[in-house]
């Protein structure tokens, strides 16, 4: 999938999910687009998926991945499973147990649980970030797992984790050369979230200044030093709310995965709000009435929410030039 995106200058939508319904929405949106794509789970999303009293990130992530492994067979596209931002202090309680689960599955002749995992060491000095990344990539290579790392910091807030005001929002070519010098010799596959002013969440126009040309500078530097095969596979974090021109420019410079969470959350909730406002007397027992079971059965509004989110996934695939690119014949 990554080679195909790299050659075709398009990117896969990587959509955060937290439930069966949101996972199903992504599958439907991708299938409607004839595009392969990526379903991803954050630490908070995984804990949520395990149930609000259990709050077990690993269990929730396995549960969602198991569901996707089973139902994806019914959709005529490929979907990769990924885990999102995991800081160094959570590797032992999130990513590594999931890698062990994959290793158990491989030993039993089953496919990997997840296709890829992100290690977000962007809060650490680059050397420490890469020391950890090197160890992970060496292990991931043996397991056919892909590693995503981050150099530079994505602004804004995700999963309650907020970037500091002094954070380095723009990666430099020197940083990415250091990434290539440490990781390329390992011969594993990795994705690089280089930051070019990206911010998690959606803000009013003018608040976020994206500079996709930074990606080009990084790409030019690595090709000049290590040749064309060293070209990076970039990840665009904080894709929600981005201008289409910035998105297309980023694709031209090697972005193969764009994370979209906030726009999906809104599409989902917008449909639920629509249902509740239109069916006020049905979803509530007003003035001694009994409401309308058809209106308050969660399946009704969750089906609308699934469709609305699927439509937003379809739009993302279109914006990322992924429509019609599936490898499934
Ligand atoms: Zn992110």
Short mmCIF file of C-alpha atoms and ligand atoms in Angstrom, two decimals:
data_model
loop_
_atom_site.label_atom_id
_atom_site.label_comp_id
_atom_site.label_asym_id
_atom_site.label_seq_id
_atom_site.Cartn_x
_atom_site.Cartn_y
_atom_site.Cartn_z
CA UNK A 1 0.00 0.00 0.00
CA UNK A 2 2.75 2.45 0.93
CA UNK A 3 4.73 1.83 -2.24
CA UNK A 4 1.60 2.40 -4.28
CA UNK A 5 0.86 5.71 -2.54
CA UNK A 6 4.46 6.82 -2.86
CA UNK A 7 4.54 6.09 -6.60
CA UNK A 8 1.10 7.58 -7.23
CA UNK A 9 1.58 10.70 -5.06
CA UNK A 10 -1.54 10.05 -3.05
CA UNK A 11 -2.12 9.34 0.63
CA UNK A 12 -4.36 7.09 2.69
CA UNK A 13 -6.85 8.53 5.11
CA UNK A 14 -5.87 7.31 8.59
CA UNK A 15 -8.98 7.63 10.68
CA UNK A 16 -9.18 7.33 14.46
CA UNK A 17 -11.90 5.01 15.71
CA UNK A 18 -13.16 4.27 19.22
CA UNK A 19 -16.04 1.85 18.67
CA UNK A 20 -17.52 -0.78 16.37
CA UNK A 21 -19.72 1.83 14.71
CA UNK A 22 -16.89 4.25 13.90
CA UNK A 23 -14.73 1.37 12.60
CA UNK A 24 -17.63 0.25 10.39
CA UNK A 25 -18.01 3.83 9.14
CA UNK A 26 -14.39 3.91 7.96
CA UNK A 27 -14.76 0.57 6.16
CA UNK A 28 -17.90 1.78 4.41
CA UNK A 29 -16.33 5.12 3.45
CA UNK A 30 -13.24 3.40 2.03
CA UNK A 31 -15.31 0.81 0.16
CA UNK A 32 -17.51 3.58 -1.30
CA UNK A 33 -14.29 5.28 -2.47
CA UNK A 34 -12.68 2.10 -3.82
CA UNK A 35 -9.71 3.19 -1.71
CA UNK A 36 -7.61 1.24 0.74
CA UNK A 37 -6.96 3.02 4.02
CA UNK A 38 -5.91 2.97 7.63
CA UNK A 39 -7.92 2.52 10.80
CA UNK A 40 -6.10 3.78 13.87
CA UNK A 41 -6.60 3.71 17.60
CA UNK A 42 -5.17 6.17 20.12
CA UNK A 43 -4.33 5.26 23.73
CA UNK A 44 -7.43 7.09 24.96
CA UNK A 45 -9.62 5.64 22.21
CA UNK A 46 -8.41 2.15 23.04
CA UNK A 47 -9.12 2.59 26.77
CA UNK A 48 -12.59 3.87 25.88
CA UNK A 49 -13.25 0.88 23.63
CA UNK A 50 -12.60 -1.53 26.52
CA UNK A 51 -15.44 0.05 28.51
CA UNK A 52 -15.51 3.00 30.85
CA UNK A 53 -15.07 0.86 33.97
CA UNK A 54 -12.37 -1.42 32.53
CA UNK A 55 -10.24 1.28 30.82
CA UNK A 56 -7.65 -1.18 29.54
CA UNK A 57 -5.85 0.29 26.50
CA UNK A 58 -4.42 -3.00 25.31
CA UNK A 59 -7.69 -4.88 25.67
CA UNK A 60 -9.63 -2.14 23.86
CA UNK A 61 -7.11 -2.00 21.01
CA UNK A 62 -7.18 -5.79 20.59
CA UNK A 63 -10.96 -5.75 20.67
CA UNK A 64 -11.24 -3.16 17.89
CA UNK A 65 -8.52 -4.86 15.83
CA UNK A 66 -10.25 -8.23 16.17
CA UNK A 67 -13.51 -6.72 14.99
CA UNK A 68 -11.83 -5.13 11.97
CA UNK A 69 -10.00 -8.37 11.10
CA UNK A 70 -13.38 -10.12 11.01
CA UNK A 71 -15.62 -7.60 9.26
CA UNK A 72 -13.11 -6.16 6.79
CA UNK A 73 -13.48 -9.36 4.76
CA UNK A 74 -16.92 -8.12 3.76
CA UNK A 75 -15.61 -4.93 2.15
CA UNK A 76 -13.80 -4.91 -1.23
CA UNK A 77 -10.78 -2.93 -0.01
CA UNK A 78 -7.69 -3.42 2.16
CA UNK A 79 -7.39 -1.73 5.49
CA UNK A 80 -4.28 -1.43 7.63
CA UNK A 81 -4.53 -1.24 11.41
CA UNK A 82 -2.38 1.29 13.23
CA UNK A 83 -1.92 2.64 16.74
CA UNK A 84 -1.60 6.41 17.07
CA UNK A 85 0.61 8.60 19.33
CA UNK A 86 2.31 6.62 22.07
CA UNK A 87 4.75 8.56 24.24
CA UNK A 88 7.87 6.86 25.61
CA UNK A 89 6.33 6.40 29.05
CA UNK A 90 3.43 4.42 27.59
CA UNK A 91 5.36 2.04 25.33
CA UNK A 92 5.46 -0.64 28.04
CA UNK A 93 1.74 -0.40 28.72
CA UNK A 94 0.43 0.02 25.15
CA UNK A 95 2.60 -0.62 22.08
CA UNK A 96 4.85 -3.38 23.41
CA UNK A 97 2.03 -5.62 24.71
CA UNK A 98 0.38 -5.23 21.27
CA UNK A 99 3.65 -6.19 19.57
CA UNK A 100 3.84 -9.24 21.84
CA UNK A 101 0.29 -10.14 20.82
CA UNK A 102 1.37 -9.92 17.16
CA UNK A 103 4.40 -12.09 17.91
CA UNK A 104 2.14 -14.72 19.54
CA UNK A 105 -0.16 -14.62 16.54
CA UNK A 106 2.74 -14.99 14.08
CA UNK A 107 4.06 -17.97 16.04
CA UNK A 108 0.62 -19.54 15.62
CA UNK A 109 0.60 -18.85 11.88
CA UNK A 110 -1.90 -15.99 12.10
CA UNK A 111 -1.55 -12.52 10.55
CA UNK A 112 -0.27 -9.56 12.57
CA UNK A 113 -2.75 -7.93 14.92
CA UNK A 114 -1.77 -4.39 13.87
CA UNK A 115 0.13 -3.40 10.72
CA UNK A 116 1.98 -0.50 12.31
CA UNK A 117 2.51 1.42 15.53
CA UNK A 118 3.52 4.98 16.24
CA UNK A 119 6.14 5.86 18.81
CA UNK A 120 5.92 9.57 19.56
CA UNK A 121 9.22 10.65 21.03
CA UNK A 122 8.78 14.26 19.93
CA UNK A 123 8.86 15.51 23.52
CA UNK A 124 12.38 14.07 23.93
CA UNK A 125 15.67 15.41 22.55
CA UNK A 126 16.11 13.99 19.03
CA UNK A 127 18.94 11.68 20.08
CA UNK A 128 16.87 10.00 22.82
CA UNK A 129 13.87 9.86 20.50
CA UNK A 130 15.96 8.02 17.89
CA UNK A 131 17.70 5.75 20.42
CA UNK A 132 14.27 4.34 21.27
CA UNK A 133 13.15 4.31 17.62
CA UNK A 134 16.22 2.28 16.59
CA UNK A 135 15.43 -0.45 19.13
CA UNK A 136 11.79 -0.56 18.12
CA UNK A 137 12.54 -0.67 14.39
CA UNK A 138 14.98 -3.56 14.85
CA UNK A 139 12.23 -5.56 16.54
CA UNK A 140 9.49 -4.40 14.16
CA UNK A 141 11.55 -5.44 11.11
CA UNK A 142 11.50 -9.06 12.28
CA UNK A 143 7.73 -8.88 12.79
CA UNK A 144 6.90 -7.16 9.46
CA UNK A 145 5.57 -4.23 11.46
CA UNK A 146 5.93 -0.66 10.30
CA UNK A 147 7.08 2.02 12.74
CA UNK A 148 5.85 5.59 12.67
CA UNK A 149 7.99 8.17 14.45
CA UNK A 150 7.73 11.91 14.92
CA UNK A 151 10.42 14.55 14.67
CA UNK A 152 9.19 18.04 15.56
CA UNK A 153 5.99 18.60 17.50
CA UNK A 154 2.37 18.66 16.36
CA UNK A 155 0.63 21.57 18.05
CA UNK A 156 -2.80 21.64 19.62
CA UNK A 157 -4.33 18.92 21.72
CA UNK A 158 -5.14 15.26 21.15
CA UNK A 159 -6.35 12.76 23.68
CA UNK A 160 -5.94 15.45 26.35
CA UNK A 161 -2.22 15.80 25.60
CA UNK A 162 -1.37 19.35 24.72
CA UNK A 163 1.75 20.59 22.96
CA UNK A 164 3.66 23.23 24.91
CA UNK A 165 3.62 26.81 23.64
CA UNK A 166 7.38 26.73 23.02
CA UNK A 167 7.18 23.45 21.08
CA UNK A 168 9.15 23.12 17.86
CA UNK A 169 6.35 23.06 15.27
CA UNK A 170 8.60 22.91 12.21
CA UNK A 171 10.98 20.01 11.56
CA UNK A 172 14.32 20.91 9.99
CA UNK A 173 16.20 19.11 7.17
CA UNK A 174 19.04 18.54 9.68
CA UNK A 175 16.61 16.66 11.97
CA UNK A 176 15.40 14.45 9.17
CA UNK A 177 18.93 13.72 7.95
CA UNK A 178 19.65 12.52 11.47
CA UNK A 179 16.55 10.28 11.28
CA UNK A 180 17.75 8.77 7.99
CA UNK A 181 21.30 8.27 9.27
CA UNK A 182 20.06 6.37 12.34
CA UNK A 183 17.15 4.39 10.88
CA UNK A 184 17.85 3.59 7.22
CA UNK A 185 20.63 1.09 7.92
CA UNK A 186 18.17 -1.09 9.86
CA UNK A 187 16.26 -1.85 6.64
CA UNK A 188 12.91 -1.82 8.39
CA UNK A 189 10.01 0.23 7.11
CA UNK A 190 9.18 3.46 8.86
CA UNK A 191 6.94 6.44 8.41
CA UNK A 192 8.02 9.90 9.47
CA UNK A 193 5.69 12.48 10.95
CA UNK A 194 7.71 15.57 10.13
CA UNK A 195 5.94 18.67 11.32
CA UNK A 196 5.31 21.71 9.17
CA UNK A 197 3.09 23.77 11.45
CA UNK A 198 0.47 21.02 11.89
CA UNK A 199 -1.97 21.31 14.73
CA UNK A 200 -4.35 18.71 16.13
CA UNK A 201 -7.96 19.82 16.07
CA UNK A 202 -9.75 22.37 13.91
CA UNK A 203 -9.29 26.10 14.25
CA UNK A 204 -10.73 29.16 12.55
CA UNK A 205 -8.95 30.20 9.34
CA UNK A 206 -5.70 32.06 9.94
CA UNK A 207 -4.79 30.33 13.21
CA UNK A 208 -2.74 27.55 11.66
CA UNK A 209 0.12 28.32 9.29
CA UNK A 210 1.12 25.23 7.37
CA UNK A 211 4.39 25.28 5.44
CA UNK A 212 4.39 22.12 3.30
CA UNK A 213 7.57 23.40 1.60
CA UNK A 214 9.38 22.18 4.73
CA UNK A 215 8.62 18.63 3.59
CA UNK A 216 10.21 19.37 0.23
CA UNK A 217 13.31 20.79 1.92
CA UNK A 218 13.62 17.62 4.03
CA UNK A 219 13.05 15.37 1.02
CA UNK A 220 15.61 17.26 -1.12
CA UNK A 221 18.19 17.04 1.67
CA UNK A 222 17.81 13.30 2.21
CA UNK A 223 17.89 12.52 -1.53
CA UNK A 224 20.99 14.67 -2.01
CA UNK A 225 22.79 12.81 0.77
CA UNK A 226 21.50 9.22 0.46
CA UNK A 227 19.93 8.95 -3.00
CA UNK A 228 16.34 8.53 -4.17
CA UNK A 229 15.51 5.26 -2.35
CA UNK A 230 16.00 7.16 0.95
CA UNK A 231 13.00 9.38 0.15
CA UNK A 232 10.77 9.64 3.22
CA UNK A 233 7.24 8.34 3.59
CA UNK A 234 5.69 11.27 5.43
CA UNK A 235 2.67 11.35 7.70
CA UNK A 236 0.50 14.45 7.90
CA UNK A 237 -0.83 14.81 11.45
CA UNK A 238 -3.64 17.17 12.29
CA UNK A 239 -5.16 16.83 8.81
CA UNK A 240 -8.60 17.98 9.99
CA UNK A 241 -9.58 21.42 8.78
CA UNK A 242 -6.65 21.71 6.36
CA UNK A 243 -6.80 23.74 3.18
CA UNK A 244 -6.99 21.54 0.08
CA UNK A 245 -4.04 23.37 -1.52
CA UNK A 246 -1.83 22.59 1.49
CA UNK A 247 -2.97 18.96 1.37
CA UNK A 248 -2.13 18.58 -2.32
CA UNK A 249 1.23 20.27 -1.90
CA UNK A 250 2.04 17.89 0.97
CA UNK A 251 1.09 14.90 -1.23
CA UNK A 252 3.45 16.14 -3.94
CA UNK A 253 6.27 16.13 -1.35
CA UNK A 254 5.74 12.56 -0.20
CA UNK A 255 2.92 12.41 2.35
CA UNK A 256 1.43 8.90 2.14
CA UNK A 257 -0.77 8.92 5.27
CA UNK A 258 -2.93 11.72 6.61
CA UNK A 259 -4.50 11.49 10.06
CA UNK A 260 -8.05 12.74 10.25
CA UNK A 261 -9.80 12.60 13.59
CA UNK A 262 -11.55 15.85 14.49
CA UNK A 263 -13.39 16.21 11.16
CA UNK A 264 -14.66 12.63 11.60
CA UNK A 265 -15.80 13.31 15.17
CA UNK A 266 -17.77 16.29 13.93
CA UNK A 267 -19.36 14.43 11.00
CA UNK A 268 -20.49 11.66 13.37
CA UNK A 269 -21.87 13.99 16.04
CA UNK A 270 -23.49 16.32 13.49
CA UNK A 271 -25.72 13.46 12.36
CA UNK A 272 -26.65 12.59 15.95
CA UNK A 273 -27.47 16.23 16.72
CA UNK A 274 -29.62 16.40 13.61
CA UNK A 275 -31.58 13.35 14.75
CA UNK A 276 -32.11 14.69 18.28
CA UNK A 277 -33.21 18.15 17.19
CA UNK A 278 -35.58 16.80 14.54
CA UNK A 279 -37.05 14.13 16.81
CA UNK A 280 -37.14 16.03 20.08
CA UNK A 281 -40.59 14.69 21.06
CA UNK A 282 -39.59 11.16 20.11
CA UNK A 283 -36.25 10.81 21.87
CA UNK A 284 -37.56 12.37 25.09
CA UNK A 285 -40.63 11.65 27.21
CA UNK A 286 -42.13 15.16 27.12
CA UNK A 287 -45.14 16.31 29.15
CA UNK A 288 -46.19 12.86 30.35
CA UNK A 289 -45.86 11.32 26.86
CA UNK A 290 -43.88 8.09 26.26
CA UNK A 291 -41.55 9.18 23.47
CA UNK A 292 -41.06 7.10 20.34
CA UNK A 293 -39.08 3.88 20.63
CA UNK A 294 -38.11 4.13 16.96
CA UNK A 295 -36.58 7.55 17.64
CA UNK A 296 -34.65 6.67 20.78
CA UNK A 297 -33.38 3.23 19.73
CA UNK A 298 -29.62 4.04 19.45
CA UNK A 299 -29.43 2.00 16.25
CA UNK A 300 -31.42 4.68 14.46
CA UNK A 301 -29.14 7.63 15.09
CA UNK A 302 -25.97 5.54 15.12
CA UNK A 303 -26.81 4.31 11.62
CA UNK A 304 -27.15 7.95 10.52
CA UNK A 305 -23.87 8.75 12.26
CA UNK A 306 -22.15 5.80 10.55
CA UNK A 307 -23.35 7.01 7.14
CA UNK A 308 -22.33 10.61 7.81
CA UNK A 309 -18.85 9.58 8.95
CA UNK A 310 -18.53 7.23 5.96
CA UNK A 311 -19.34 10.17 3.68
CA UNK A 312 -16.62 12.23 5.39
CA UNK A 313 -14.13 9.37 4.89
CA UNK A 314 -15.10 9.37 1.21
CA UNK A 315 -14.40 13.09 1.03
CA UNK A 316 -11.01 12.57 2.70
CA UNK A 317 -10.09 9.86 0.19
CA UNK A 318 -11.04 12.24 -2.61
CA UNK A 319 -8.94 15.08 -1.17
CA UNK A 320 -6.00 12.69 -0.78
CA UNK A 321 -6.30 11.47 -4.41
CA UNK A 322 -6.91 7.95 -3.09
CA UNK A 323 -10.29 7.35 -4.72
CA UNK A 324 -10.23 4.33 -7.03
CA UNK A 325 -6.72 3.27 -6.02
CA UNK A 326 -7.51 0.05 -4.13
CA UNK A 327 -5.21 -2.89 -4.75
CA UNK A 328 -8.11 -5.32 -4.39
CA UNK A 329 -9.22 -6.67 -7.71
ZN1 LIG B 1 -1.19 13.21 15.58
#
